[in-house]
Coordinates of C-alpha atoms in Angstrom, one line a residue:
M141 CA 73.5 166.2 297.1
T142 CA 72.1 165.1 300.5
Y143 CA 73.9 165.8 303.7
L144 CA 73.8 163.3 306.7
L145 CA 74.4 164.8 310.1
E146 CA 74.8 163.5 313.6
P147 CA 75.6 165.2 317.0
P148 CA 79.3 165.3 317.9
V149 CA 80.9 162.3 319.6
G150 CA 83.5 164.5 321.4
G151 CA 83.8 168.0 322.8
I152 CA 82.6 171.4 321.4
G153 CA 84.8 173.1 319.0
A154 CA 84.4 176.0 316.9
E155 CA 84.9 175.2 313.3
N156 CA 82.7 173.3 310.7
Q157 CA 82.0 173.3 307.1
C158 CA 78.4 172.4 307.0
G159 CA 75.8 174.9 305.9
H160 CA 78.2 177.4 304.3
R161 CA 79.8 177.6 300.9
P162 CA 82.3 174.8 300.4
A163 CA 85.6 176.1 301.0
A164 CA 88.4 175.0 298.4
A165 CA 91.3 172.9 299.9
D166 CA 93.7 176.0 299.6
E167 CA 91.4 178.5 301.4
P168 CA 92.4 179.7 304.8
D169 CA 90.4 178.2 307.8
R170 CA 87.4 180.2 308.8
E171 CA 85.5 180.4 312.1
Y172 CA 82.1 178.5 312.5
R173 CA 79.8 178.2 315.2
S174 CA 79.3 174.3 315.4
P175 CA 81.4 171.5 316.7
R176 CA 84.4 170.2 315.1
A177 CA 83.5 166.7 316.2
E178 CA 80.1 166.7 314.5
R179 CA 79.8 163.7 312.1
I180 CA 78.7 164.5 308.4
G181 CA 78.2 162.2 305.5
L182 CA 77.6 163.0 301.9
A183 CA 75.0 161.1 299.9
G184 CA 74.1 160.9 296.3
R185 CA 74.1 158.7 293.2
S186 CA 77.5 159.2 291.8
Q187 CA 80.5 158.0 293.8
A188 CA 82.9 160.1 291.7
K189 CA 81.0 163.4 292.0
L190 CA 80.8 162.7 295.8
E191 CA 84.6 162.2 296.2
A192 CA 85.3 165.1 294.1
T193 CA 83.0 167.4 296.2
R194 CA 84.6 165.9 299.5
A195 CA 87.9 166.6 298.3
A196 CA 87.2 170.2 297.5
L197 CA 86.1 170.6 301.2
G198 CA 89.5 170.3 302.5
A199 CA 91.1 168.2 305.2
R200 CA 88.5 168.4 307.8
A201 CA 86.1 166.5 305.3
A202 CA 88.6 163.8 304.2
D203 CA 86.9 161.1 306.4
W204 CA 83.4 162.2 305.9
P205 CA 81.7 158.9 304.8
I206 CA 80.1 158.7 301.2
V207 CA 76.6 157.1 300.8
I208 CA 75.4 156.0 297.4
A209 CA 71.5 156.3 297.0
E210 CA 69.2 156.7 294.0
A211 CA 66.2 159.2 294.7
H212 CA 63.9 156.2 293.7
D213 CA 65.6 153.5 295.5
P214 CA 63.5 153.0 298.8
V215 CA 65.9 150.2 300.1
A216 CA 68.9 152.5 299.7
L217 CA 67.0 155.6 301.2
A218 CA 65.7 153.5 304.1
E219 CA 69.4 152.6 304.9
L220 CA 70.5 156.1 304.4
A221 CA 67.9 157.7 306.8
S222 CA 68.3 154.8 309.4
R223 CA 72.1 155.7 309.8
T224 CA 71.6 159.3 310.6
R225 CA 69.9 161.9 313.0
V226 CA 69.2 164.6 310.4
V227 CA 68.9 164.6 306.6
A228 CA 69.5 167.9 304.7
T229 CA 68.7 167.5 301.1
T230 CA 69.0 169.7 298.1
V231 CA 68.0 167.4 295.5
G232 CA 65.1 169.0 293.4
P233 CA 62.6 169.3 291.9
Y234 CA 61.2 167.7 295.0
A235 CA 58.2 166.5 293.5
K236 CA 60.3 164.3 291.2
Y237 CA 63.2 163.4 293.5
G238 CA 62.2 164.0 297.0
T239 CA 59.1 162.0 297.9
E240 CA 60.7 158.6 298.8
L241 CA 63.3 160.3 300.9
V242 CA 60.7 162.1 303.1
T243 CA 59.1 158.7 303.5
A244 CA 62.4 157.2 304.5
A245 CA 63.0 159.6 307.0
V246 CA 59.6 159.5 308.8
A247 CA 59.8 155.8 308.9
A248 CA 63.3 155.8 310.6
G249 CA 62.3 158.5 313.1
T250 CA 65.1 160.9 311.3
D251 CA 64.6 164.6 311.3
Y252 CA 64.8 166.2 307.6
V253 CA 65.4 169.7 306.1
D254 CA 65.2 170.7 302.5
L255 CA 64.9 173.7 300.1
T256 CA 61.7 173.1 298.3
G257 CA 59.5 175.9 297.0
E258 CA 56.9 173.6 295.5
V259 CA 53.4 174.0 297.0
L260 CA 52.1 170.7 295.4
F261 CA 55.0 168.7 296.9
V262 CA 54.7 170.1 300.4
R263 CA 50.9 169.5 300.3
A264 CA 51.5 166.0 299.3
S265 CA 54.1 165.6 302.1
I266 CA 51.7 166.9 304.7
D267 CA 48.8 164.6 303.6
A268 CA 51.0 161.5 303.3
H269 CA 53.3 162.1 306.5
H270 CA 52.1 164.8 308.9
E271 CA 50.3 162.5 311.3
K272 CA 52.9 159.6 311.3
A273 CA 55.8 162.0 311.7
R274 CA 54.0 163.6 314.8
A275 CA 53.4 160.3 316.2
N276 CA 57.0 159.4 315.6
G277 CA 58.3 162.7 317.0
V278 CA 59.8 163.5 313.7
K279 CA 60.3 167.0 312.4
I280 CA 60.0 167.3 308.8
V281 CA 60.9 170.9 307.8
H282 CA 60.5 172.0 304.1
S283 CA 61.7 175.3 302.7
C284 CA 64.9 176.0 304.7
G285 CA 66.4 178.4 302.5
Y286 CA 65.7 181.9 301.0
D287 CA 62.3 180.2 300.3
S288 CA 61.1 180.5 303.1
I289 CA 63.1 181.3 306.2
P290 CA 63.3 185.2 305.9
S291 CA 59.5 185.4 305.3
D292 CA 58.7 182.9 308.1
L293 CA 61.0 184.0 310.7
G294 CA 60.5 187.8 309.9
V295 CA 56.9 187.4 310.7
H296 CA 57.7 185.3 313.7
V297 CA 60.0 187.7 315.4
M298 CA 57.5 190.5 314.4
H299 CA 54.7 188.8 316.2
Q300 CA 56.9 188.2 319.3
K301 CA 57.6 191.9 319.5
V302 CA 53.9 192.8 319.2
Q303 CA 53.0 190.4 321.8
A304 CA 55.9 191.5 324.1
D305 CA 54.4 195.2 323.8
G306 CA 50.8 194.0 324.4
A307 CA 49.8 195.5 321.1
G308 CA 47.3 193.0 320.0
E309 CA 47.3 190.7 316.9
L310 CA 48.7 191.1 313.4
T311 CA 46.3 192.2 310.7
D312 CA 47.4 193.6 307.3
T313 CA 51.0 192.4 306.8
T314 CA 53.2 193.0 303.7
L315 CA 56.8 191.9 303.0
V316 CA 58.7 194.1 300.6
A317 CA 61.8 192.0 299.1
S318 CA 64.9 193.7 298.0
L319 CA 67.7 191.4 296.5
S320 CA 70.5 191.1 294.2
G321 CA 71.7 187.6 292.9
G322 CA 71.6 185.1 289.8
V323 CA 69.1 182.8 288.5
S324 CA 69.1 179.1 289.5
G325 CA 68.2 176.5 286.9
G326 CA 67.2 174.3 289.7
T327 CA 64.2 176.9 290.5
I328 CA 63.1 177.1 286.9
D329 CA 63.0 173.3 286.7
S330 CA 60.9 173.2 289.9
L331 CA 58.5 175.8 288.2
R332 CA 58.3 173.5 285.2
T333 CA 57.4 170.6 287.4
Q334 CA 54.7 172.5 289.1
I335 CA 53.2 173.4 285.7
D336 CA 53.4 169.8 284.5
L337 CA 51.9 168.5 287.6
S338 CA 48.7 170.8 287.4
R339 CA 48.4 170.6 283.5
G340 CA 45.2 168.9 282.7
D341 CA 44.1 168.6 286.5
A342 CA 41.8 171.3 287.5
A343 CA 41.5 170.3 290.9
L344 CA 45.4 170.6 291.5
R345 CA 45.3 174.0 289.8
R346 CA 42.5 175.2 292.3
H347 CA 44.5 173.7 295.1
A348 CA 47.8 175.3 294.1
A349 CA 45.8 178.7 293.8
S350 CA 44.1 178.6 297.2
P351 CA 45.9 180.9 299.7
Y352 CA 45.5 178.1 302.2
S353 CA 46.7 175.4 300.2
L354 CA 49.2 174.3 302.9
S355 CA 46.7 174.8 305.8
P356 CA 46.3 171.9 308.4
D357 CA 42.6 172.5 308.0
R358 CA 41.3 174.8 305.3
T359 CA 37.7 174.6 306.7
K360 CA 38.9 176.4 310.0
E361 CA 40.7 179.2 308.2
P362 CA 39.2 182.6 308.4
D363 CA 37.1 183.9 305.5
L364 CA 39.2 187.3 304.8
G365 CA 38.1 187.8 301.2
R366 CA 40.4 187.8 298.2
Q367 CA 44.0 187.5 299.1
S368 CA 46.2 188.3 296.2
D369 CA 49.7 186.8 296.3
V370 CA 51.0 188.1 293.0
A371 CA 50.1 191.8 292.7
M372 CA 51.5 195.3 292.1
V373 CA 51.1 197.4 295.3
D374 CA 51.5 201.4 295.9
G375 CA 54.0 201.6 298.7
T376 CA 51.8 204.1 300.7
D377 CA 49.3 201.2 300.8
I378 CA 51.9 199.0 302.8
A379 CA 52.9 201.9 305.3
P380 CA 53.1 205.6 305.3
Q381 CA 56.9 205.7 304.9
V382 CA 57.1 203.1 302.0
R383 CA 57.6 204.9 298.6
G384 CA 57.2 203.8 295.1
W385 CA 55.1 201.1 293.3
K386 CA 56.2 197.4 294.4
A387 CA 56.2 194.6 291.9
P388 CA 55.0 191.0 292.4
F389 CA 57.5 189.0 294.1
G390 CA 58.3 185.6 292.1
M391 CA 58.3 183.4 295.5
G392 CA 55.5 185.3 297.1
S393 CA 52.9 182.9 296.0
Y394 CA 54.7 180.1 297.7
N395 CA 56.1 182.0 300.8
T396 CA 52.9 183.4 301.7
R397 CA 51.5 179.9 302.2
I398 CA 54.3 178.8 304.4
V399 CA 53.6 181.9 306.7
R400 CA 49.9 181.1 306.8
R401 CA 50.6 177.5 307.7
S402 CA 52.8 178.7 310.6
N403 CA 49.9 180.7 311.8
A404 CA 47.4 177.8 311.6
L405 CA 49.7 175.5 313.3
Q406 CA 50.1 177.8 316.2
D407 CA 46.4 178.0 316.6
W408 CA 46.2 181.2 314.6
A409 CA 48.5 183.0 317.0
Y410 CA 49.5 185.8 314.6
G411 CA 45.6 186.5 314.5
R412 CA 42.4 185.4 313.1
T413 CA 42.3 188.5 310.7
F414 CA 45.9 188.1 309.7
K415 CA 46.3 188.9 306.1
Y416 CA 49.7 188.4 304.4
R417 CA 51.3 189.3 301.0
E418 CA 54.7 189.6 299.4
V419 CA 55.9 192.2 296.8
M420 CA 59.3 193.3 295.4
S421 CA 61.0 196.4 295.4
V422 CA 61.8 198.1 292.0
G423 CA 62.9 201.5 293.8
D424 CA 60.9 204.5 294.5
S425 CA 61.3 206.7 291.5
R426 CA 58.5 208.2 289.5
L427 CA 59.0 205.2 287.1
S428 CA 58.4 202.7 289.7
R429 CA 55.0 201.9 288.5
L430 CA 56.3 201.3 285.1
Y431 CA 59.1 199.0 286.3
A432 CA 56.5 197.0 288.6
A433 CA 54.4 196.6 285.6
G434 CA 57.3 195.3 283.6
V435 CA 58.1 192.8 286.2
A436 CA 54.7 191.6 286.4
A437 CA 54.7 191.2 282.6
I438 CA 57.9 189.0 282.7
L439 CA 56.6 186.8 285.6
G440 CA 53.4 186.3 283.8
G441 CA 55.0 185.6 280.5
L442 CA 57.5 183.2 282.0
V443 CA 54.6 181.0 283.4
L444 CA 52.6 181.2 280.3
G445 CA 55.6 180.6 278.2
L446 CA 56.5 177.4 280.1
S447 CA 52.9 176.3 279.9
V448 CA 52.6 176.3 276.0
P449 CA 54.9 173.7 274.3
P450 CA 56.1 176.0 271.4
T451 CA 57.3 178.8 273.7
R452 CA 58.4 176.3 276.3
Y453 CA 60.8 174.7 273.6
V454 CA 62.3 178.0 273.0
L455 CA 62.6 179.0 276.8
D456 CA 64.3 175.7 277.6
R457 CA 67.0 176.7 275.4
L458 CA 67.4 180.2 276.8
L459 CA 67.0 179.7 280.7
P460 CA 69.6 178.2 283.0
A461 CA 69.6 174.4 283.0
P462 CA 69.1 172.3 286.3
G463 CA 72.5 172.5 288.0
E464 CA 73.4 175.8 286.5
G465 CA 73.7 179.0 288.5
P466 CA 75.5 182.3 289.2
S467 CA 79.0 182.7 289.2
E468 CA 81.2 182.7 292.5
K469 CA 81.5 186.7 292.0
T470 CA 77.7 187.1 291.9
Q471 CA 77.2 184.8 294.7
R472 CA 79.8 186.8 296.7
N473 CA 78.3 190.2 295.9
G474 CA 74.8 189.4 296.2
Y475 CA 72.5 190.4 299.0
F476 CA 68.8 190.2 300.2
A477 CA 66.7 192.5 302.7
M478 CA 63.2 191.5 303.5
D479 CA 61.2 194.4 305.4
I480 CA 57.9 193.4 306.7
Y481 CA 55.4 195.9 307.7
T482 CA 52.0 195.3 309.8
T483 CA 49.2 197.1 311.4
T484 CA 48.0 195.4 314.7
T485 CA 44.4 195.0 315.9
T486 CA 45.0 198.1 318.4
G487 CA 46.2 200.3 315.5
A488 CA 50.0 200.1 316.0
R489 CA 52.4 199.9 313.3
Y490 CA 55.5 197.4 313.5
A491 CA 58.3 196.6 311.0
A492 CA 60.7 193.7 310.9
R493 CA 63.7 193.0 308.7
V494 CA 65.7 190.0 307.8
A495 CA 68.9 190.8 305.8
A496 CA 72.1 189.1 304.8
Q497 CA 75.1 189.4 302.3
G498 CA 75.5 186.8 299.6
D499 CA 73.4 185.6 296.6
P500 CA 69.9 184.7 298.2
G501 CA 69.5 181.4 296.3
Y502 CA 72.9 180.1 296.8
R503 CA 75.4 181.7 299.3
A504 CA 72.7 182.9 301.8
T505 CA 70.7 179.8 301.3
A506 CA 73.7 177.6 302.1
V507 CA 73.8 179.3 305.5
L508 CA 70.0 179.0 306.1
L509 CA 70.0 175.2 305.3
G510 CA 73.1 174.5 307.4
E511 CA 72.0 176.4 310.4
S512 CA 68.6 174.8 310.2
A513 CA 70.2 171.3 310.1
L514 CA 72.5 172.1 313.0
S515 CA 69.5 173.5 315.0
L516 CA 68.0 169.9 314.9
V517 CA 71.4 168.3 315.5
L518 CA 72.8 170.4 318.3
D519 CA 69.8 172.0 319.9
R520 CA 67.1 169.6 319.7
D521 CA 66.0 169.8 323.3
R522 CA 65.6 173.7 322.9
L523 CA 63.4 173.5 319.8
P524 CA 59.6 174.1 320.1
D525 CA 57.6 171.0 321.1
A526 CA 56.2 170.2 317.8
A527 CA 56.6 167.3 315.5
G528 CA 55.0 166.5 311.9
V529 CA 55.4 168.3 308.6
L530 CA 56.3 171.8 310.0
T531 CA 57.5 175.2 308.9
P532 CA 60.7 176.9 309.8
A533 CA 59.1 179.0 312.5
T534 CA 57.1 176.2 314.0
A535 CA 59.9 173.6 314.1
L536 CA 63.0 175.7 314.9
G537 CA 61.8 179.0 316.1
D538 CA 64.0 181.1 318.4
V539 CA 66.8 178.5 318.2
L540 CA 67.2 179.1 314.4
V541 CA 66.7 182.9 314.9
D542 CA 69.8 183.0 317.3
R543 CA 72.0 180.7 315.1
L544 CA 71.2 183.0 312.1
R545 CA 72.1 186.2 314.1
G546 CA 75.2 184.4 315.2
A547 CA 76.0 183.6 311.5
G548 CA 75.8 187.3 310.8
M549 CA 72.2 187.8 309.4
E550 CA 70.0 190.6 310.7
I551 CA 66.7 189.7 312.1
S552 CA 64.9 192.3 313.8
A553 CA 61.5 193.9 314.8
R554 CA 60.6 197.1 316.0
K555 CA 57.6 199.5 316.5
I556 CA 57.3 202.4 313.9

C-alpha cells in the first residue's frame, strides 16, 4: 500500500486518519494532530482491495482518490509521483518492489518515506539517487518505522542534551531494546531477500557486513576497530546501573548503520570516536546469560536456516508469510522501550529513552510512518536544510520529535 499526501487546501482542523491504525467505520472519532482538510490518496495494484481499505477507514476517507500502479510500471509510478507532494510506501521487500518508486519520486521532485530495514536496498538507493535528490531538493527518507526512528531520534536527542550541557562528544554508546509484539511476515520476507541478493556475491556480503555500509564516504570514516552489531553484552559493560546480560537485537545490524549515517551526514557531529551498538533485554536474573545465548542461537539459526535450501523449505512453511502479522489484540497490547546509554569525551554519562505503547512493527510503526509523512507535508519549512537520501534524524529532526511527543511517545534524554 502506498499513501499519497498533499498539504491541506483549507484551514487547520484536528482530525485525520493518516499514520495511525485504520479505524473501522463503526469506531468513534478520535483526536488527531493533523488537518482535516489534508488530501490523501491510496495507491496499489488492486482496485478492489484499495476500495475495501478505503471503506474500512470511515466516512472521512470516502472521497480519497485511488491510484492504480504496479511496482514495476515506471509510467504509472511516474504519474503517481507527479500528482502528490509526499509518497509514503509500505510495499516491501523494497529490494523487490521499491526501486522504481524511489526513482519516480526523485524525478518528480516528490518527497518519500518508507519502512525499509534492508541494507542493500538503501545502499543502492544512495548510490543511484542521493546526488540527484539533493540537486532537486527532494528528501528521500528510508526507515521511518520501528526500524529505525527510535534508534535514530534517541541518539539525536541525546546528542542535543550533551551539546547543551557542554559535555563533549559521544563515545561508546549502546541501545538496549525492550519490546513485546508479534512477528511480521514482511520482515521475514525482507530477510529472505537480503540473503538471496548476497548469495554467491562475496562483494555484496562484505558490503552488507561493513559497519559503515551506509556511509556517504567510507574512506572518511574513523578507524575505531571492530564494531560488533550482533553480540551478547554484560549489562555492567554498558553502564553501571544496567543489570543482566543482553542478547543480540535482531534489527541492530541495520539500525546501527542508519545512526552511523546520521553522524556522517552531519559531519560526524556526534563525535569522531562515536561507537554505537544495539542489544536486547532478556531480563536481569541470574539466568539472563543463558537466555541471551538462546536468543543468539535462534537468530543465528534463522539466518543460517534461510540460507540453506533444505531448511529454508521447512522454515518457509513455519514462519509467517508476507502479509501475515500479529492479531489486533497483540498489536494493542504491545510496547517498546529503547534505552540508550553513552559516555562522553569528558567522562560524563547520559541516557536517552524512546518508548511507546502498541506493537512495535505495526501499531507503533503506523504512527511513526504517518507522523514522518505529515512532517514533510505540514512542516516542510521547519525541517533541517538537507536533501538527498537521508535518515529520519537528518531529514526530519526536531520536527518529528515534537510530532511524536504530541502523539504520546516518550522521547527524552538526561544526565545520569
